[in-house]
XYZ file of C-alpha atoms in Angstrom:
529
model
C -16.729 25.874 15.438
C -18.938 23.750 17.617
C -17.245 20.786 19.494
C -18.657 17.441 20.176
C -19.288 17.021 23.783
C -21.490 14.225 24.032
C -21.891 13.174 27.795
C -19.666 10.418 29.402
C -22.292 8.861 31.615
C -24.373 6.104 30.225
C -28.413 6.700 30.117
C -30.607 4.284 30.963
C -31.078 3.373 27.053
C -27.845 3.173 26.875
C -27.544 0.650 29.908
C -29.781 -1.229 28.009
C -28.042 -1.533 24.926
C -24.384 -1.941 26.280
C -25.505 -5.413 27.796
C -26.606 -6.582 24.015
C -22.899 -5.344 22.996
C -20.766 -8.325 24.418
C -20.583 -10.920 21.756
C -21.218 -9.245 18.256
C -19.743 -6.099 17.399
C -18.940 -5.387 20.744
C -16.522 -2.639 19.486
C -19.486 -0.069 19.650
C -19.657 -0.169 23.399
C -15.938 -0.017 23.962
C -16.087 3.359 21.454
C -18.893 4.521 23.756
C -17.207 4.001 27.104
C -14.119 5.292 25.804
C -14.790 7.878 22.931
C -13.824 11.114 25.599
C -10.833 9.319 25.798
C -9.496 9.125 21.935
C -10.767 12.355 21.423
C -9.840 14.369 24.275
C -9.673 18.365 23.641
C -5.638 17.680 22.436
C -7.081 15.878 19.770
C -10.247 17.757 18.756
C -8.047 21.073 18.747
C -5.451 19.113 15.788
C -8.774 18.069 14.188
C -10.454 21.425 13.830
C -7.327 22.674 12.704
C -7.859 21.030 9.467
C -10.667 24.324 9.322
C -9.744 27.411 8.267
C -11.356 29.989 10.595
C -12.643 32.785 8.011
C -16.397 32.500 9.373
C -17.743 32.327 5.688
C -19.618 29.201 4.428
C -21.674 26.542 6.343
C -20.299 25.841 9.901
C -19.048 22.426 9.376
C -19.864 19.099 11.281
C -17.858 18.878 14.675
C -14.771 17.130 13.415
C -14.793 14.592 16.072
C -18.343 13.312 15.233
C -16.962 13.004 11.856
C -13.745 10.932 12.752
C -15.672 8.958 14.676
C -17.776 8.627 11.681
C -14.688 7.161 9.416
C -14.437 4.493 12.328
C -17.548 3.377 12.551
C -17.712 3.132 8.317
C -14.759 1.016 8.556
C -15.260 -0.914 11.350
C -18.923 -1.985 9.271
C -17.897 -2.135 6.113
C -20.072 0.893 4.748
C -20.080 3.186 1.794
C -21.023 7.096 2.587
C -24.426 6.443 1.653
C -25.119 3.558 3.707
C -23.327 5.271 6.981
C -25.956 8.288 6.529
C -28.649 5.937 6.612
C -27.076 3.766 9.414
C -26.618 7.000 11.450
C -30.474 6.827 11.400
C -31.923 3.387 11.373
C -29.000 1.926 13.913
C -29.130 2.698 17.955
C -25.444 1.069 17.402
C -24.468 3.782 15.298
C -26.723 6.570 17.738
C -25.330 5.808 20.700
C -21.765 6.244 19.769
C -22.205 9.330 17.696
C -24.496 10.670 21.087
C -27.777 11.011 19.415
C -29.857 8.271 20.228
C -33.568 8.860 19.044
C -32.498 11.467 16.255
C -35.250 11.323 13.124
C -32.680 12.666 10.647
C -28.884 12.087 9.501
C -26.111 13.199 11.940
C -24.198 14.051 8.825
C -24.804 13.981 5.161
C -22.687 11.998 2.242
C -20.778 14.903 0.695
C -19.776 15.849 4.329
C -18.295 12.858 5.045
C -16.530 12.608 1.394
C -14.667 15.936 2.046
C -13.956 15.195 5.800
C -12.334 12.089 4.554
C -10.531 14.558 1.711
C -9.196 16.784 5.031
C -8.560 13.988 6.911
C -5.784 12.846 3.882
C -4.472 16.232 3.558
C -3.783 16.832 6.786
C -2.529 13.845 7.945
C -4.711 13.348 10.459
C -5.154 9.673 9.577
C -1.865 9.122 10.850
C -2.688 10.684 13.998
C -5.539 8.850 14.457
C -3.590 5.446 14.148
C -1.578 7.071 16.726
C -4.505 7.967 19.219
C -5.186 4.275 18.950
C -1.390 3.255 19.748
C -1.116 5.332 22.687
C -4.733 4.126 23.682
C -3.086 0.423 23.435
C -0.041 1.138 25.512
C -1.821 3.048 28.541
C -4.033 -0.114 28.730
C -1.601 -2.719 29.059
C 1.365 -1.196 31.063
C 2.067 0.451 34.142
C 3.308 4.205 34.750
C 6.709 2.222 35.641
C 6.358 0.115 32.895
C 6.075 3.072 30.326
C 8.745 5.269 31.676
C 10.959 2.063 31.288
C 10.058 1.115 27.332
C 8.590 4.934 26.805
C 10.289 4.936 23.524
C 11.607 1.051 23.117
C 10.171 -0.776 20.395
C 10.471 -4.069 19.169
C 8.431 -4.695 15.983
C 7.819 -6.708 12.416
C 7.093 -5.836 9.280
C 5.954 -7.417 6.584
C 3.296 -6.423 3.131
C 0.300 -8.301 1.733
C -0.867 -7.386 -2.044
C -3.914 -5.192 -2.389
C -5.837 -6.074 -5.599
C -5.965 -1.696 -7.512
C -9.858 -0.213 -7.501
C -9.154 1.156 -11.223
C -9.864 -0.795 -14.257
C -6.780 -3.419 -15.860
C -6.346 -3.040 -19.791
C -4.171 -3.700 -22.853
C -2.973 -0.739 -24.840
C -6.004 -0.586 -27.369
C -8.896 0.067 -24.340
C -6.478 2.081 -22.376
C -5.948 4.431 -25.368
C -9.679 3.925 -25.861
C -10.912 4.933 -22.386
C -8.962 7.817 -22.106
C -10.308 8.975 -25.366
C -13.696 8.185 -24.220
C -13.037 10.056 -21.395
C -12.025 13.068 -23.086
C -14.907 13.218 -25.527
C -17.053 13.254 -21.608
C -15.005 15.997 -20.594
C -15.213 18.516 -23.375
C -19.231 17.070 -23.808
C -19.780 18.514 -20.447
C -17.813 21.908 -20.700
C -18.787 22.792 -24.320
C -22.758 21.422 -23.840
C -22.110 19.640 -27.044
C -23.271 16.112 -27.789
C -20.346 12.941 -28.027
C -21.258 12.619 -31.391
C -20.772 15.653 -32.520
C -17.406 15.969 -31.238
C -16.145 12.494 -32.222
C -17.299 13.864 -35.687
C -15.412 17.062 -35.199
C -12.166 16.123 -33.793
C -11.666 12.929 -36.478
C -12.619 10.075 -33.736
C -15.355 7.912 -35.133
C -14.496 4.919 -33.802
C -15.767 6.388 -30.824
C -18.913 6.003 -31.904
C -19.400 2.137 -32.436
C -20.009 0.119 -28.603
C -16.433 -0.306 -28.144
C -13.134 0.627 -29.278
C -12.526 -2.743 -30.511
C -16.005 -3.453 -32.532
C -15.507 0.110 -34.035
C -11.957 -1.390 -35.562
C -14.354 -4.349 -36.485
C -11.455 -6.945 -38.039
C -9.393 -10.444 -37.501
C -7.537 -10.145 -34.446
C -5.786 -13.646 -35.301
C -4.306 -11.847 -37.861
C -0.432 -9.908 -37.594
C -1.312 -6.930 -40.070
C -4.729 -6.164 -39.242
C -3.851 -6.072 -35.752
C -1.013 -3.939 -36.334
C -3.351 -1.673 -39.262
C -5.871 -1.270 -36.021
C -3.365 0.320 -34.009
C -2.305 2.617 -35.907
C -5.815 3.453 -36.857
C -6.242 4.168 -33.254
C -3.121 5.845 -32.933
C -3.856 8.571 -35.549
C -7.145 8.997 -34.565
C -6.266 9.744 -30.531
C -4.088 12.141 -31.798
C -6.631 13.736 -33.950
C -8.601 13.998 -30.891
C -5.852 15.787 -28.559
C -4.982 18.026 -31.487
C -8.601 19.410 -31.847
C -8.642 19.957 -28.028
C -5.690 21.970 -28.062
C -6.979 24.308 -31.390
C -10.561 24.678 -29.542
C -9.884 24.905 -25.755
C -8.255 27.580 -24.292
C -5.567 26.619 -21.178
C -8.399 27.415 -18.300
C -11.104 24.784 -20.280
C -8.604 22.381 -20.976
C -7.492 21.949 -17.037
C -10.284 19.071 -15.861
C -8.869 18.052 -19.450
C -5.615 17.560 -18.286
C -5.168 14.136 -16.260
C -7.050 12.042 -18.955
C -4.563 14.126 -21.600
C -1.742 12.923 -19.893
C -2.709 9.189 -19.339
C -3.171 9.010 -23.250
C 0.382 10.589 -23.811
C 1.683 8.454 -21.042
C 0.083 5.302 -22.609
C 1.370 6.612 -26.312
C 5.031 6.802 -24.881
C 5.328 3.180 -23.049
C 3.248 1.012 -25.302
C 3.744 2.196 -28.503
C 6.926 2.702 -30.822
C 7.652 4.146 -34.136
C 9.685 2.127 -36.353
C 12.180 3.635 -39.089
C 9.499 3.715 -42.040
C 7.268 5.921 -39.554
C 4.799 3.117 -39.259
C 3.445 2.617 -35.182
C 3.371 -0.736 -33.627
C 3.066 -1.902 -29.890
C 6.241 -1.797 -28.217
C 8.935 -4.764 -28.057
C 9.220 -5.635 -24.479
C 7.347 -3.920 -21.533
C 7.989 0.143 -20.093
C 9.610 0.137 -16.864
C 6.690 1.471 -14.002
C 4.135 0.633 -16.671
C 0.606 2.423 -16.035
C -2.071 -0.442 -16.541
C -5.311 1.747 -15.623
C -6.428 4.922 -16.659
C -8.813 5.807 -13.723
C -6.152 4.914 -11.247
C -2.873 5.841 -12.295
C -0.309 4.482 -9.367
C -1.457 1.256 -9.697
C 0.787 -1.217 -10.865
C 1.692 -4.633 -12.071
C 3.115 -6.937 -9.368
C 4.414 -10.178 -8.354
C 3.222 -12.941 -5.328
C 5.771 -15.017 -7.222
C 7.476 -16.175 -10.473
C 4.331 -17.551 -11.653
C 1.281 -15.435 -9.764
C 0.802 -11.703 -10.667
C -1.228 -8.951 -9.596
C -2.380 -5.633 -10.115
C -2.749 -2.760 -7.825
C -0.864 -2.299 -4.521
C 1.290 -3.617 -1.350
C 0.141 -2.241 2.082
C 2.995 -2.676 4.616
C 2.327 -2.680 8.749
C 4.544 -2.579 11.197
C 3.375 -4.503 14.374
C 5.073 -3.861 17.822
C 6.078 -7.592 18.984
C 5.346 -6.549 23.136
C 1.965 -5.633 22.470
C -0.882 -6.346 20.139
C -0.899 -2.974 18.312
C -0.209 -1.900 14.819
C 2.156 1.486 15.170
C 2.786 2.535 11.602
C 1.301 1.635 8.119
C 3.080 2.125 4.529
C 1.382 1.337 0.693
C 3.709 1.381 -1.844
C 2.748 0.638 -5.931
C 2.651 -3.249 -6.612
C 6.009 -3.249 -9.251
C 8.138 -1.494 -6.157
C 9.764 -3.470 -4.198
C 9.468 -4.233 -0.302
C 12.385 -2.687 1.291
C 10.567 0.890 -0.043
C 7.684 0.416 2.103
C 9.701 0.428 5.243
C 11.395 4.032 5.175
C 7.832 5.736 5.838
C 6.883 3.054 8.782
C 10.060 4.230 10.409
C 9.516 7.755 9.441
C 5.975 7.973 11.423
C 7.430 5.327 14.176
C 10.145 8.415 14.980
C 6.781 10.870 14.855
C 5.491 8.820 17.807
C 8.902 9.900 19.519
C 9.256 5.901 19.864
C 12.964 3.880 18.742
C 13.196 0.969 16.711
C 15.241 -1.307 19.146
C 14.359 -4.674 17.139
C 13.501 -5.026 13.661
C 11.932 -8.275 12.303
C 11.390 -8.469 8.985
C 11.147 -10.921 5.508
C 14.265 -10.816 3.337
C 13.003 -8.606 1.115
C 13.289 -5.706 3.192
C 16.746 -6.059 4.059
C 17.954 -4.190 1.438
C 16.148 -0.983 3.087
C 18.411 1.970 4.473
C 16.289 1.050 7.758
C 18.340 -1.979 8.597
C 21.430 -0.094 8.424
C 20.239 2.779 10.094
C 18.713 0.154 13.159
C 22.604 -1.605 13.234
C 23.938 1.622 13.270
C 21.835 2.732 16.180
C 22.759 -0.300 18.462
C 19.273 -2.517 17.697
C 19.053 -5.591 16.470
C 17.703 -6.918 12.934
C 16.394 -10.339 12.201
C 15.223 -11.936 9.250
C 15.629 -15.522 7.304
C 18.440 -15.499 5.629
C 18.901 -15.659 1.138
C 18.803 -19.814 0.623
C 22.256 -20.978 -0.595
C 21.043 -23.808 -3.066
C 23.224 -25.199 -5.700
C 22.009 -24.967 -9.241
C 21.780 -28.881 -9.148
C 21.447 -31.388 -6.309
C 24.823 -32.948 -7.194
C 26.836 -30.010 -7.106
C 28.385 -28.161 -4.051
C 25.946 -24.750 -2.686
C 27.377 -21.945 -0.892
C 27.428 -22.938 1.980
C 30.370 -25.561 1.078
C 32.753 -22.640 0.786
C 34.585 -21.143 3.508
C 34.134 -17.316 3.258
C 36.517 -14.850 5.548
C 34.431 -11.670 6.161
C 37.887 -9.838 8.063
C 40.137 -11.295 5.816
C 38.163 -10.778 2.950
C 38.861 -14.540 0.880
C 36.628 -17.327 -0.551
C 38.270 -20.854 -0.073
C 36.704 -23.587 -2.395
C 35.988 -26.729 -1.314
C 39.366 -27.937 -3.050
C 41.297 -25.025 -1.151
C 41.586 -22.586 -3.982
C 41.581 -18.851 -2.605
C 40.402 -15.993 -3.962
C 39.503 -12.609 -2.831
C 36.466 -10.332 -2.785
C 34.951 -6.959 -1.994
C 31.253 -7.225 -0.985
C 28.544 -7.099 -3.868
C 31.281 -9.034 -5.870
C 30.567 -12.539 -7.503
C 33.982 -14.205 -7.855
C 35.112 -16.597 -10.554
C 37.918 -19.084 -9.443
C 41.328 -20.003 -11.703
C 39.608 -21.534 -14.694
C 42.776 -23.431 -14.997
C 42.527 -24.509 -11.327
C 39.572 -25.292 -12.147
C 39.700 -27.578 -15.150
C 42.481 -29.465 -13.611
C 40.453 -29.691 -10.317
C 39.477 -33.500 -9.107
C 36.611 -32.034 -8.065
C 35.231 -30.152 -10.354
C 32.255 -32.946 -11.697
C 30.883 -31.781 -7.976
C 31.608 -28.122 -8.149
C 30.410 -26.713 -11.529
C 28.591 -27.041 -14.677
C 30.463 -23.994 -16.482
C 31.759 -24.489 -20.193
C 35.587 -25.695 -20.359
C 37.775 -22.542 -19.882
C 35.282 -20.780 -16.920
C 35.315 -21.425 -13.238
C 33.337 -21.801 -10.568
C 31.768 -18.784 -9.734
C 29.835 -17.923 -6.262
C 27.719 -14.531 -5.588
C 28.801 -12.494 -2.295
C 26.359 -10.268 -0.938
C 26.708 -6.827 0.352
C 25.194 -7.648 3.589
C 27.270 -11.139 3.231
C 27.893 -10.635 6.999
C 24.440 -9.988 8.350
C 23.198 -12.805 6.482
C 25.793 -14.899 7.698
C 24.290 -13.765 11.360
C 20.561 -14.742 9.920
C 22.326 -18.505 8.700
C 23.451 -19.154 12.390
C 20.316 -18.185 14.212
C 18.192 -20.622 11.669
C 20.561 -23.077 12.627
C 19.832 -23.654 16.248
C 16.230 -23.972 18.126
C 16.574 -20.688 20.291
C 17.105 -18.761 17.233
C 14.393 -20.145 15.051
C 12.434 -19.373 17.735
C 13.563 -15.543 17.372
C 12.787 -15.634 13.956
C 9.508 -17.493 14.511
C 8.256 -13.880 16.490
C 7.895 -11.763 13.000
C 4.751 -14.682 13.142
C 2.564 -11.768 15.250
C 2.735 -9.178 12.083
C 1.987 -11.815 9.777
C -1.281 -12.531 11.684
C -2.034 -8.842 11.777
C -2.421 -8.991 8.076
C -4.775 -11.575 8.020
C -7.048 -9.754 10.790
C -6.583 -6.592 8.165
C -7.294 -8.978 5.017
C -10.472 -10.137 6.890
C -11.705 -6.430 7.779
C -10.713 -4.925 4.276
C -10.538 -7.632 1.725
C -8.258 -8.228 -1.244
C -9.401 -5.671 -3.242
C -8.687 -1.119 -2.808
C -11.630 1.079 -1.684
C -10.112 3.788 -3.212
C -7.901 5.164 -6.006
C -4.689 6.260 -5.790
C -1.768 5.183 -2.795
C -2.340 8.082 -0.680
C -6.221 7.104 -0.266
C -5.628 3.690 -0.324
C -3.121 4.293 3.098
C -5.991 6.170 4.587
C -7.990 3.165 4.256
C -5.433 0.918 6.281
C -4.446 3.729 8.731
C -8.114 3.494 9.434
C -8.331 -0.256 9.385
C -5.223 -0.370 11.833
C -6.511 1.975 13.992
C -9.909 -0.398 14.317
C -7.800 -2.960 15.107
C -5.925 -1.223 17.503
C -9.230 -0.532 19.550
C -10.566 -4.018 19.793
C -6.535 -4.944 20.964
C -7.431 -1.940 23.525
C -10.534 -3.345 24.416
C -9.370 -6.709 24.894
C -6.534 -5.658 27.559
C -9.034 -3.417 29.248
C -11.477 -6.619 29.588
C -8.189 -9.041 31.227
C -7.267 -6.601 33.501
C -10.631 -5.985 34.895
């Protein structure tokens, strides 16, 4: 397998153009100066062993060229068409792949698809993020200074929502697209026309523009809406049933995913009712698939009111320097504290120890915190509010609670006792007979006050007393540096997925991380000249 070995001296072209590269895009000269660097022959050697060595087939591109390829794509905003052509028409682009003045593409577009493909299976995405980490910390410390924090690390974490590639729909065009795409499927294995099969397998409403102006009716009205899905209903099945009688196991495989996502759809949306009519389901399936073309993408929440479809990406930012050391992407309807058992999972890959964890409040809940306070480190975060249900009435925080002794004392001095996780409910006779209890409660006669204690009632007790002075607001006020890293990512990558799927999707922000990384690498480099 050849290697890329492009020269480390600049030519005189070269010269030329690194003095236009200080201003705008300036990143292209840094990857040229430094490029031996992030792929030095430790690196190449994991990336060709993405290759099986069998000598059979096309000798592939040298992977290094490529990765650097996937950079350079990000780091302009490209599709895999556009970076072929840029690999031509740009000196940029030439310069940093080492083949200034070439006439024709350095790589071609399915090349560069199934790199990326290798890239994901092999996890060499998350190496490259981690080329780009180490590049970061060798530029801004010492050889003292790294033996002394070699495997220290201070970071935040926080998520940003990620608008889902695939298409959003209600039951009737998700049923309908994944019919459609059926009818594609066995069109293109059988040579038959659409129309034939839709015919065949009992499916004309296929045939009209759209599922919904094939059912043609009022869809003000209860019981025509109800008579079209049922219509539908029978119909899809007709469809899957054919495919089974007709299509042996080894046909039916590229069958198989669009198969499933109309079962899948069948089983959460719909519901039989006891005179075997079908009707949409009361109420909505947990983990609810909303797109048939990407299937991982969910519905989530910004907040009560705002909602979303698609992802959350999670980063991890070290808080010492400007570097982004491990990236998560988790399914917009999970919640936050799942995104960061992977960050710590590749942060232990990079041999490194989480020391000091930042973080919002909803990752507390994440076996990470624990397993940080277990460890020795040190977790920060604001703490749950402790708001009364009206202005007038006493909050939380008016009760004394005894962590050691394990007691609750109202503001009256009634005592009760607790276990964490419990919510208590004081005397309701106490209670009724209690001067204060116009102040304390709103609860129907015969029911005391009750107050929520939380299993981590004592760390957020700690949070409570660091918000409460200036030094430790200014503690919490450092999990400000991750929150800025996702708007530098926003900026680079949008709102919106590249890709389908999570596992492509994290690709995309490795790589976006890893770009950011570079420029943080480049900046040091530049201050301590």
């Amino acid at each position: 397998m050849e290697r890329w070995s492009p020269p480390v001296e600049l030519s005189r072209q070269e010269q030329s153009l690194m003095k236009r590269l200080t201003r705008v895009r300036a990143l292209f000269g840094f990857l040229r100066l430094h490029r031996h660097e992030l792929f030095d022959e430790t690196f190449q050697e994991q990336l060709e062993g993405m290759y099986r060595t069998t000598g059979a087939g096309e000798p592939p591109h040298p992977p290094a060229l490529m990765c650097m390829v996937t950079l350079l794509q990000g780091y302009v905003g490209a599709s895999d068409a556009e970076a072929v052509e840029l690999s031509v028409v740009d000196l940029r682009w030439q310069m940093v792949l080492g083949c200034l003045g070439a006439a024709t593409p350095a790589f071609s577009q399915g090349a560069l698809q199934a790199f990326r493909e290798r890239m994901v299976a092999h996890e060499m995405d998350r190496v490259l993020l981690e080329r780009t980490v180490a590049l970061v910390r060798s530029g801004a410390m010492t050889e003292g200074e790294r033996r002394a924090v070699s495997n220290a690390l201070r970071v935040a974490i926080d998520s940003r929502p990620l608008a889902g590639a695939g298409r959003v729909e209600d039951t009737i065009n998700l049923l309908g697209h994944a019919a459609r795409s059926i009818v594609r499927v066995v069109s293109k294995i059988t040579e038959r026309p659409r129309e034939e099969i839709c015919r065949k397998a009992g499916i004309p409403l296929l045939l009209a523009p759209s599922i919904k102006a094939g059912l043609d009716l009022d869809w003000s009205d209860p019981k025509q809406k109800s008579a079209a899905i049922q219509i539908l209903e029978r119909q899809v099945s007709s469809l899957q049933q054919w495919v089974d009688r007709h299509l042996d196991d080894v046909v039916e495989q590229p069958l198989r995913f669009y198969l499933d996502a109309a079962i899948q759809v069948r089983d959460q949306d719909l519901e039989t009712t006891e005179d075997g009519t079908v009707r949409i389901r009361q109420g909505v399936a947990p983990d609810r698939r909303v797109s048939i073309e990407d299937a991982e993408m969910r519905h989530g929440r910004k907040s009560r009111s705002k909602r979303f479809d698609g992802y959350k990406e999670h980063i991890a930012r070290d808080l010492d320097l400007p570097v982004i050391v491990a990236c998560a992407v988790t399914p917009a309807n999970r919640p936050e504290e799942e995104g960061a058992a992977p960050i710590a999972e590749d942060v232990q890959h990079q041999q490194l120890r989480l020391v000091e964890l930042h973080i919002d409040r909803a990752y507390v809940n994440s076996p990470v915190v624990d397993e940080v306070i277990r460890a020795g480190g040190q977790v920060f975060s604001k703490p749950w509010g402790q708001r009364a249900r009206s202005p007038d009435l006493f909050s939380k925080r008016d009760f004394k609670i005894d962590l050691r002794a394990k007691t609750i004392t109202c503001p009256a001095g009634q005592v009760e006792a607790f276990e964490p996780g419990d919510t208590v409910e004081f005397d309701p006779e106490e209670c009724g007979a209690c001067p204060l209890r116009a102040r304390c409660t709103q609860a129907a006669s015969g029911r005391g006050r009750t107050v929520s204690i939380a299993e981590d009632e004592a760390l957020q007790g700690k949070f409570r007393k660091l918000q409460r002075t200036g030094p430790g607001r200014a503690v919490l006020r450092q999990r400000t540096a991750v929150e800025h890293a996702l708007a530098h990512i926003a900026a680079r990558k949008g709102h919106n997925a590249r890709y389908i799927g999570t596992r492509r999707n994290l690709f995309d922000l490795r790589r976006a991380a890893a770009i950011q990384n570079l420029e943080a690498a480049q900046r040091l480099i530049q201050e301590a000249a």
